[in-house]
């Protein structure tokens, strides 16, 4: 199992968190997504390493930005 | 037609606005709801005057507060 962490910016409430989790959760290979609203920390679990660009695109699809991959 | 305006607090994004509009829109008699995120101004249209308590309850059901009826 692979765990990658990112910083997501622009989220202001629980609805935003839900949107990000939903979009990232739909990326093929993703098995789990956790997002902390206060810090913007997003933890993505997958069976194998994923292309960061796919995760970034999903976050942007939800309407937010990946500031950096930690 | 009756128009009543309220100040709603706690909304931080467009998802919040959608939640408020959905809940208030379900109150019997309501024919239209507009919400401005920046100011918190909510305008509720109805065929006849509505009980403020019903509107307040709907906003709270969405997870926000009515600060005052203007």
CSV table of C-alpha atoms in Angstrom, one decimal:
chain,number,residue,atom,x,y,z
A,1,UNK,CA,0.0,0.0,0.0
A,2,UNK,CA,1.2,3.5,-0.8
A,3,UNK,CA,0.3,6.7,1.1
A,4,UNK,CA,0.9,10.1,-0.3
A,5,UNK,CA,0.2,13.4,1.3
A,6,UNK,CA,-0.6,16.7,-0.3
A,7,UNK,CA,-1.6,20.2,0.8
A,8,UNK,CA,-4.9,21.3,-0.6
A,9,UNK,CA,-5.8,25.0,-0.5
A,10,UNK,CA,-9.1,26.8,-0.9
A,11,UNK,CA,-11.3,24.6,1.2
A,12,UNK,CA,-13.5,26.5,3.7
A,13,UNK,CA,-16.0,24.1,5.1
A,14,UNK,CA,-17.0,20.5,5.4
A,15,UNK,CA,-18.8,20.6,2.0
A,16,UNK,CA,-15.5,21.5,0.4
A,17,UNK,CA,-13.8,18.5,2.1
A,18,UNK,CA,-16.6,16.2,0.9
A,19,UNK,CA,-16.1,17.5,-2.7
A,20,UNK,CA,-12.4,16.8,-2.6
A,21,UNK,CA,-12.8,13.4,-1.1
A,22,UNK,CA,-15.4,12.4,-3.7
A,23,UNK,CA,-13.3,13.5,-6.7
A,24,UNK,CA,-10.0,12.1,-5.5
A,25,UNK,CA,-11.7,8.9,-4.4
A,26,UNK,CA,-12.8,8.4,-8.0
A,27,UNK,CA,-9.2,8.3,-9.3
A,28,UNK,CA,-8.5,4.8,-10.4
A,29,UNK,CA,-6.3,3.0,-7.9
A,30,UNK,CA,-7.2,5.2,-4.9
A,31,UNK,CA,-8.4,3.1,-2.0
A,32,UNK,CA,-8.8,5.8,0.6
A,33,UNK,CA,-8.8,9.6,1.1
A,34,UNK,CA,-8.6,11.7,4.2
A,35,UNK,CA,-8.7,15.4,4.3
A,36,UNK,CA,-8.2,17.8,7.2
A,37,UNK,CA,-10.0,21.1,6.7
A,38,UNK,CA,-7.9,23.1,9.2
A,39,UNK,CA,-4.5,22.2,7.8
A,40,UNK,CA,-5.4,21.3,4.2
A,41,UNK,CA,-3.6,18.0,4.7
A,42,UNK,CA,-4.9,15.4,2.3
A,43,UNK,CA,-3.7,11.8,2.7
A,44,UNK,CA,-4.3,9.5,-0.3
A,45,UNK,CA,-3.9,5.7,0.0
A,46,UNK,CA,-3.5,3.5,-3.0
A,47,UNK,CA,-2.4,0.0,-3.9
A,48,UNK,CA,0.5,1.3,-5.9
A,49,UNK,CA,2.1,4.8,-6.4
A,50,UNK,CA,-0.2,7.1,-8.4
A,51,UNK,CA,0.7,9.9,-10.8
A,52,UNK,CA,0.5,13.1,-8.9
A,53,UNK,CA,-1.0,14.8,-11.9
A,54,UNK,CA,-4.1,12.6,-11.7
A,55,UNK,CA,-4.5,13.6,-8.0
A,56,UNK,CA,-3.9,17.2,-8.8
A,57,UNK,CA,-6.5,17.1,-11.6
A,58,UNK,CA,-9.1,15.6,-9.4
A,59,UNK,CA,-8.6,18.3,-6.7
A,60,UNK,CA,-8.9,21.0,-9.4
A,61,UNK,CA,-12.0,19.3,-10.7
A,62,UNK,CA,-13.5,19.7,-7.3
A,63,UNK,CA,-12.6,23.4,-7.5
A,64,UNK,CA,-9.5,23.6,-5.3
A,65,UNK,CA,-5.7,23.6,-5.6
A,66,UNK,CA,-2.9,21.3,-4.6
A,67,UNK,CA,-0.3,23.6,-3.1
A,68,UNK,CA,2.4,20.9,-2.9
A,69,UNK,CA,3.0,17.3,-2.4
A,70,UNK,CA,4.5,16.8,1.0
B,1,UNK,CA,-46.3,38.0,-3.4
B,2,UNK,CA,-44.3,38.5,-0.2
B,3,UNK,CA,-40.6,39.1,0.0
B,4,UNK,CA,-38.7,38.8,3.3
B,5,UNK,CA,-35.0,39.3,3.9
B,6,UNK,CA,-32.8,37.8,6.5
B,7,UNK,CA,-29.1,37.8,7.4
B,8,UNK,CA,-27.6,34.3,7.4
B,9,UNK,CA,-24.3,33.7,9.2
B,10,UNK,CA,-21.8,30.9,8.9
B,11,UNK,CA,-21.7,30.4,5.2
B,12,UNK,CA,-18.2,30.1,3.7
B,13,UNK,CA,-18.6,28.9,0.2
B,14,UNK,CA,-20.9,28.2,-2.7
B,15,UNK,CA,-21.8,24.8,-1.3
B,16,UNK,CA,-23.1,26.5,1.9
B,17,UNK,CA,-25.2,28.8,-0.2
B,18,UNK,CA,-26.6,25.7,-2.1
B,19,UNK,CA,-27.5,24.0,1.2
B,20,UNK,CA,-29.3,27.0,2.5
B,21,UNK,CA,-31.3,27.5,-0.7
B,22,UNK,CA,-32.2,23.9,-0.8
B,23,UNK,CA,-33.5,23.7,2.8
B,24,UNK,CA,-35.3,27.0,2.7
B,25,UNK,CA,-36.7,26.2,-0.7
B,26,UNK,CA,-38.4,23.2,0.8
B,27,UNK,CA,-40.4,25.2,3.3
B,28,UNK,CA,-44.1,25.1,2.2
B,29,UNK,CA,-45.1,28.3,0.5
B,30,UNK,CA,-41.7,29.4,-0.5
B,31,UNK,CA,-41.6,30.2,-4.2
B,32,UNK,CA,-38.0,31.6,-4.5
B,33,UNK,CA,-34.8,31.9,-2.5
B,34,UNK,CA,-31.7,34.0,-3.3
B,35,UNK,CA,-28.6,34.0,-1.1
B,36,UNK,CA,-25.6,36.3,-1.3
B,37,UNK,CA,-22.5,34.7,0.1
B,38,UNK,CA,-20.5,37.8,0.7
B,39,UNK,CA,-23.2,39.7,2.7
B,40,UNK,CA,-25.2,36.8,4.0
B,41,UNK,CA,-28.3,38.4,2.6
B,42,UNK,CA,-31.1,35.9,2.0
B,43,UNK,CA,-34.2,36.9,0.1
B,44,UNK,CA,-37.2,34.7,0.4
B,45,UNK,CA,-40.2,35.0,-1.8
B,46,UNK,CA,-43.6,33.4,-1.0
B,47,UNK,CA,-47.2,33.7,-2.0
B,48,UNK,CA,-48.2,34.9,1.5
B,49,UNK,CA,-46.2,35.9,4.6
B,50,UNK,CA,-44.4,33.0,6.2
B,51,UNK,CA,-43.6,32.2,9.8
B,52,UNK,CA,-40.1,33.4,10.5
B,53,UNK,CA,-39.6,30.4,12.7
B,54,UNK,CA,-40.1,28.1,9.8
B,55,UNK,CA,-37.4,29.9,7.8
B,56,UNK,CA,-35.1,30.0,10.8
B,57,UNK,CA,-35.5,26.3,11.3
B,58,UNK,CA,-34.7,25.5,7.7
B,59,UNK,CA,-31.5,27.6,7.8
B,60,UNK,CA,-30.5,25.8,11.0
B,61,UNK,CA,-31.3,22.4,9.4
B,62,UNK,CA,-28.8,23.3,6.7
B,63,UNK,CA,-26.2,24.0,9.4
B,64,UNK,CA,-26.3,27.9,9.6
B,65,UNK,CA,-27.9,30.6,11.6
B,66,UNK,CA,-30.3,33.5,11.0
B,67,UNK,CA,-28.7,36.5,12.6
B,68,UNK,CA,-31.7,38.7,12.1
B,69,UNK,CA,-34.7,39.3,9.9
B,70,UNK,CA,-34.1,42.6,8.2
